[in-house]
């Protein structure tokens, strides 16, 4: 399956042991197995996966572990977005692996202009043996993915999709206007119906860590009828961002018994999450919605 034909990519968490020093491979393998069984793709090493807090060797070890254990999950790997040599090294390593493709955010901290962004992405796209999804995340990178950059890169064979995390429907529409051949993905679980209305073809989801099959059904229904009033409940998914991602989703996954610990790495802290009971209430509401959706005429994918 190509990147841009998958309607749901789960931005997977990276589970740790109690002190955050080691990867919890058992929990990670179980999470990926659930995503594979649901038919979802997986994004590794994004912000939800604490990709910027993982060492290069840890990322390589994770990929070695997954493929040594014959993981069949469709995987996108996040590319380092600050150091060009690190990005180039990681791409070279991943080119020999059976991944589906790459995931590249706008460069962090440096705030490049249109020409700098274009050259950054173009250089990395040229190194890749697989296609890529570009990631607009101005709240983290300090700068947006410029529409002019999207237009400049639209003809590149390895540029096939955009994940937009700006929450700006006008900006998303502009991407589609300048590059109608590029597949747009929503990045905010609560906004899937709104982005479907303007032409988004799928979701890169945090919520799907907890509910892989239910979120897939939600995406399908959003694409089928984004005005369906039954989709209003998904606005409650905003509580998954009541603290810096991935703190809330890790707390919820621990509550559900899907990971051993909710540990995050500094400078993230679980103490920044207020009222975790809102997550547990969300879980009850989403499970109830999922049960109802099973009986609806839109339950099929």
Coordinates of C-alpha atoms in Angstrom, one line a residue:
X1 CA 0.0 0.0 0.0
X2 CA 1.3 3.5 -0.9
X3 CA 1.5 6.2 1.7
X4 CA -1.3 8.3 0.2
X5 CA -3.7 5.4 -0.1
X6 CA -3.7 4.7 3.7
X7 CA -6.5 6.7 5.4
X8 CA -5.3 6.3 8.9
X9 CA -1.7 6.6 10.2
X10 CA -1.2 6.2 14.0
X11 CA 1.5 8.4 15.4
X12 CA 2.7 5.8 17.8
X13 CA 4.0 6.4 21.3
X14 CA 7.4 5.1 22.4
X15 CA 6.9 3.2 25.7
X16 CA 9.7 3.3 28.3
X17 CA 10.6 1.5 31.5
X18 CA 9.9 3.2 34.9
X19 CA 12.9 5.5 34.7
X20 CA 12.7 6.3 31.0
X21 CA 16.2 4.9 30.3
X22 CA 15.1 1.9 28.2
X23 CA 12.6 1.1 25.5
X24 CA 9.7 -1.2 26.5
X25 CA 9.9 -3.4 23.5
X26 CA 7.1 -5.7 24.6
X27 CA 4.6 -2.9 24.9
X28 CA 5.8 -1.3 21.6
X29 CA 5.4 -4.6 19.7
X30 CA 1.9 -5.1 21.1
X31 CA 0.9 -1.6 20.1
X32 CA 2.1 -2.2 16.5
X33 CA 0.4 -5.5 16.3
X34 CA -2.9 -3.9 17.2
X35 CA -2.4 -1.2 14.5
X36 CA -1.5 -3.8 12.0
X37 CA -4.6 -5.9 12.8
X38 CA -6.8 -2.8 12.5
X39 CA -5.3 -2.0 9.0
X40 CA -3.6 1.2 10.1
X41 CA -0.2 2.6 9.2
X42 CA 2.2 3.6 11.9
X43 CA 4.4 6.8 12.2
X44 CA 7.5 6.2 14.4
X45 CA 9.6 8.9 16.0
X46 CA 7.2 11.8 15.6
X47 CA 6.4 14.2 18.4
X48 CA 3.9 11.6 19.8
X49 CA 6.8 9.1 19.8
X50 CA 9.2 11.6 21.5
X51 CA 11.4 11.3 18.5
X52 CA 13.4 14.4 19.4
X53 CA 14.2 12.8 22.8
X54 CA 15.5 9.5 21.4
X55 CA 19.1 8.9 20.5
X56 CA 20.0 7.9 17.0
X57 CA 21.1 4.5 18.2
X58 CA 17.8 4.0 20.0
X59 CA 15.9 4.6 16.8
X60 CA 18.0 2.2 14.9
X61 CA 17.7 -0.4 17.6
X62 CA 13.9 0.0 17.5
X63 CA 13.8 -0.6 13.8
X64 CA 16.1 -3.5 14.0
X65 CA 13.9 -5.1 16.7
X66 CA 10.7 -4.6 14.8
X67 CA 12.0 -6.0 11.5
X68 CA 13.9 -8.8 13.2
X69 CA 10.6 -9.8 14.7
X70 CA 9.0 -9.7 11.3
X71 CA 6.7 -6.8 12.0
X72 CA 4.3 -6.4 9.0
X73 CA 3.0 -3.0 10.1
X74 CA 3.2 -0.3 7.4
X75 CA 5.7 2.1 8.9
X76 CA 6.7 5.7 8.3
X77 CA 9.9 6.9 10.1
X78 CA 10.3 10.4 11.3
X79 CA 13.5 12.1 10.0
X80 CA 15.6 14.3 12.4
X81 CA 14.7 17.9 11.7
X82 CA 17.6 20.0 13.1
X83 CA 20.9 18.5 11.9
X84 CA 21.3 17.9 8.2
X85 CA 24.1 15.3 8.7
X86 CA 21.9 13.4 11.2
X87 CA 19.0 13.4 8.8
X88 CA 21.2 12.2 6.0
X89 CA 22.7 9.4 8.1
X90 CA 19.3 8.2 9.3
X91 CA 17.8 8.2 5.8
X92 CA 20.8 6.2 4.5
X93 CA 20.2 3.7 7.3
X94 CA 16.5 3.4 6.6
X95 CA 16.7 3.2 2.9
X96 CA 17.7 -0.5 3.3
X97 CA 14.8 -1.3 5.5
X98 CA 11.2 -2.4 4.4
X99 CA 9.6 0.8 5.5
X100 CA 6.7 2.4 3.7
X101 CA 8.3 5.8 3.7
X102 CA 9.5 8.9 5.6
X103 CA 7.9 11.7 7.7
X104 CA 9.7 15.1 7.6
X105 CA 8.7 18.1 9.7
X106 CA 9.6 21.7 8.9
X107 CA 13.1 22.3 10.3
X108 CA 13.2 23.0 14.0
X109 CA 14.4 26.3 15.6
X110 CA 16.2 27.8 12.6
X111 CA 13.0 29.3 11.0
X112 CA 14.2 29.2 7.4
X113 CA 12.6 31.2 4.6
X114 CA 11.0 29.9 1.4
X115 CA 14.3 29.2 -0.4
X116 CA 15.9 27.6 2.7
X117 CA 12.9 25.3 3.3
X118 CA 12.7 24.3 -0.3
X119 CA 16.4 23.4 -0.4
X120 CA 16.2 21.5 2.9
X121 CA 13.3 19.3 1.8
X122 CA 14.6 18.9 -1.7
X123 CA 18.0 17.7 -0.5
X124 CA 16.4 15.2 1.8
X125 CA 13.8 14.0 -0.7
X126 CA 16.7 13.3 -3.1
X127 CA 18.4 11.0 -0.6
X128 CA 15.3 8.9 -0.1
X129 CA 14.6 5.5 -1.7
X130 CA 11.0 5.7 -0.5
X131 CA 8.3 8.5 -0.6
X132 CA 7.7 11.0 2.1
X133 CA 5.0 12.9 4.0
X134 CA 5.9 16.5 4.9
X135 CA 4.7 17.8 8.2
X136 CA 3.5 21.3 8.9
X137 CA 3.8 21.9 12.7
X138 CA 4.4 25.6 13.3
X139 CA 3.7 25.3 17.1
X140 CA 6.8 23.1 17.4
X141 CA 9.1 24.3 14.6
X142 CA 8.4 28.0 14.9
X143 CA 7.7 28.4 11.2
X144 CA 5.0 27.1 8.8
X145 CA 5.5 25.0 5.8
X146 CA 5.1 27.7 3.1
X147 CA 2.6 27.1 0.3
X148 CA 5.4 28.3 -2.1
X149 CA 7.6 25.5 -0.8
X150 CA 4.8 23.0 -1.5
X151 CA 4.4 24.4 -5.0
X152 CA 8.2 24.2 -5.5
X153 CA 8.3 20.6 -4.5
X154 CA 5.0 19.4 -6.0
X155 CA 6.7 17.7 -8.9
X156 CA 9.2 15.7 -6.9
X157 CA 8.5 11.9 -7.1
X158 CA 9.1 11.4 -3.4
X159 CA 6.8 14.1 -2.2
X160 CA 3.3 12.5 -1.9
X161 CA 1.6 13.8 1.2
X162 CA 1.3 16.5 3.8
X163 CA 0.3 16.2 7.4
X164 CA -1.0 19.6 8.7
X165 CA -1.0 20.4 12.4
X166 CA -1.7 24.1 12.2
X167 CA -5.5 23.8 12.7
X168 CA -5.8 26.4 9.9
X169 CA -8.3 25.3 7.3
X170 CA -7.4 28.2 5.0
X171 CA -3.7 27.1 5.0
X172 CA -4.7 23.5 4.2
X173 CA -6.9 24.6 1.3
X174 CA -4.0 26.6 -0.1
X175 CA -1.8 23.5 -0.1
X176 CA -4.4 21.7 -2.1
X177 CA -4.7 24.6 -4.5
X178 CA -1.0 24.8 -5.3
X179 CA -0.4 21.0 -5.3
X180 CA -3.6 19.2 -6.1
X181 CA -1.6 16.0 -6.7
X182 CA -0.5 15.9 -3.0
X183 CA -2.6 14.0 -0.4
X184 CA -3.6 16.0 2.6
X185 CA -3.8 14.4 6.1
X186 CA -5.5 16.0 9.1
X187 CA -3.3 16.0 12.2
X188 CA -5.9 16.8 14.9
X189 CA -8.3 14.0 15.8
X190 CA -11.1 16.4 16.7
X191 CA -10.8 18.1 13.3
X192 CA -11.2 15.2 10.9
X193 CA -14.7 16.0 9.7
X194 CA -13.8 19.7 9.1
X195 CA -10.7 18.8 7.1
X196 CA -12.6 16.1 5.2
X197 CA -14.9 18.9 3.9
X198 CA -12.0 20.8 2.3
X199 CA -10.4 17.7 0.8
X200 CA -8.3 15.8 3.4
X201 CA -8.1 12.1 2.6
X202 CA -7.1 10.8 6.0
X203 CA -5.8 11.3 9.5
X204 CA -2.5 11.0 11.3
X205 CA -3.9 10.2 14.8
X206 CA -2.9 10.3 18.4
X207 CA -6.2 8.8 19.6
X208 CA -5.7 5.7 17.5
X209 CA -3.0 4.5 19.9
X210 CA -5.9 3.8 22.3
X211 CA -8.7 2.9 19.9
X212 CA -7.2 1.7 16.6
X213 CA -10.3 0.2 15.1
X214 CA -12.8 2.8 16.4
X215 CA -10.7 5.7 15.1
X216 CA -10.5 4.0 11.7
X217 CA -14.2 3.8 11.7
X218 CA -14.4 7.5 12.7
X219 CA -12.2 8.4 9.7
X220 CA -14.2 6.4 7.3
X221 CA -17.4 8.0 8.5
X222 CA -15.9 11.5 8.3
X223 CA -14.8 10.9 4.7
X224 CA -18.2 9.5 3.8
X225 CA -20.3 12.2 5.5
X226 CA -18.4 14.9 7.4
X227 CA -21.7 16.6 8.3
X228 CA -22.9 13.5 10.3
X229 CA -24.0 14.9 13.7
X230 CA -22.9 11.6 15.4
X231 CA -19.3 12.8 14.7
X232 CA -19.7 15.7 17.1
X233 CA -18.6 13.6 20.1
X234 CA -15.1 13.5 18.6
X235 CA -14.6 17.2 19.6
X236 CA -14.0 15.8 23.1
X237 CA -10.7 14.3 21.8
X238 CA -9.2 17.7 22.5
X239 CA -8.6 16.5 26.1
X240 CA -5.8 14.4 24.6
X241 CA -3.9 17.6 24.3
X242 CA -4.6 19.0 27.8
X243 CA -0.8 18.7 28.3
X244 CA 2.1 18.4 25.9
X245 CA 1.7 15.5 23.6
X246 CA 2.3 12.6 24.4
X247 CA 1.7 13.0 28.1
X248 CA -2.1 12.5 28.0
X249 CA -2.2 9.6 25.6
X250 CA 0.5 7.8 27.6
X251 CA -1.5 8.2 30.8
X252 CA -4.5 6.9 29.0
X253 CA -2.6 3.9 27.5
X254 CA -1.3 3.0 31.0
X255 CA -4.8 3.2 32.4
X256 CA -6.0 0.9 29.7
X257 CA -3.2 -1.6 30.3
X258 CA -1.7 -1.1 26.9
X259 CA 1.7 0.0 28.1
X260 CA 3.5 -0.8 31.3
X261 CA 4.3 2.8 32.4
X262 CA 3.3 6.2 31.3
X263 CA 6.9 7.4 31.6
X264 CA 8.0 10.3 29.4
X265 CA 11.4 11.8 29.0
X266 CA 12.5 15.2 30.3
X267 CA 11.7 18.0 29.7
X268 CA 8.3 16.4 29.5
X269 CA 6.7 15.6 32.9
X270 CA 3.5 13.7 33.9
X271 CA 3.0 16.3 36.6
X272 CA 1.9 18.8 33.9
X273 CA -1.3 16.8 33.3
X274 CA -4.2 18.1 35.3
X275 CA -7.5 16.1 35.7
X276 CA -6.6 12.7 34.1
X277 CA -10.1 11.7 34.9
X278 CA -11.2 13.6 31.8
X279 CA -9.2 11.0 29.8
X280 CA -11.0 8.2 31.4
X281 CA -14.4 9.8 30.7
X282 CA -13.4 10.3 27.1
X283 CA -12.5 6.6 26.9
X284 CA -16.0 5.6 28.1
X285 CA -17.6 8.0 25.6
X286 CA -15.6 6.8 22.7
X287 CA -16.1 3.1 23.5
X288 CA -19.8 3.8 23.6
X289 CA -19.7 5.6 20.3
X290 CA -17.7 2.8 18.8
X291 CA -20.3 0.2 19.9
X292 CA -23.1 2.3 18.3
X293 CA -21.1 2.8 15.1
X294 CA -20.7 -1.0 14.7
X295 CA -24.5 -1.1 14.2
X296 CA -24.6 1.8 11.7
X297 CA -24.7 1.5 7.9
X298 CA -21.3 3.3 7.8
X299 CA -19.5 0.7 10.0
X300 CA -17.7 -0.9 7.1
X301 CA -14.4 0.5 6.0

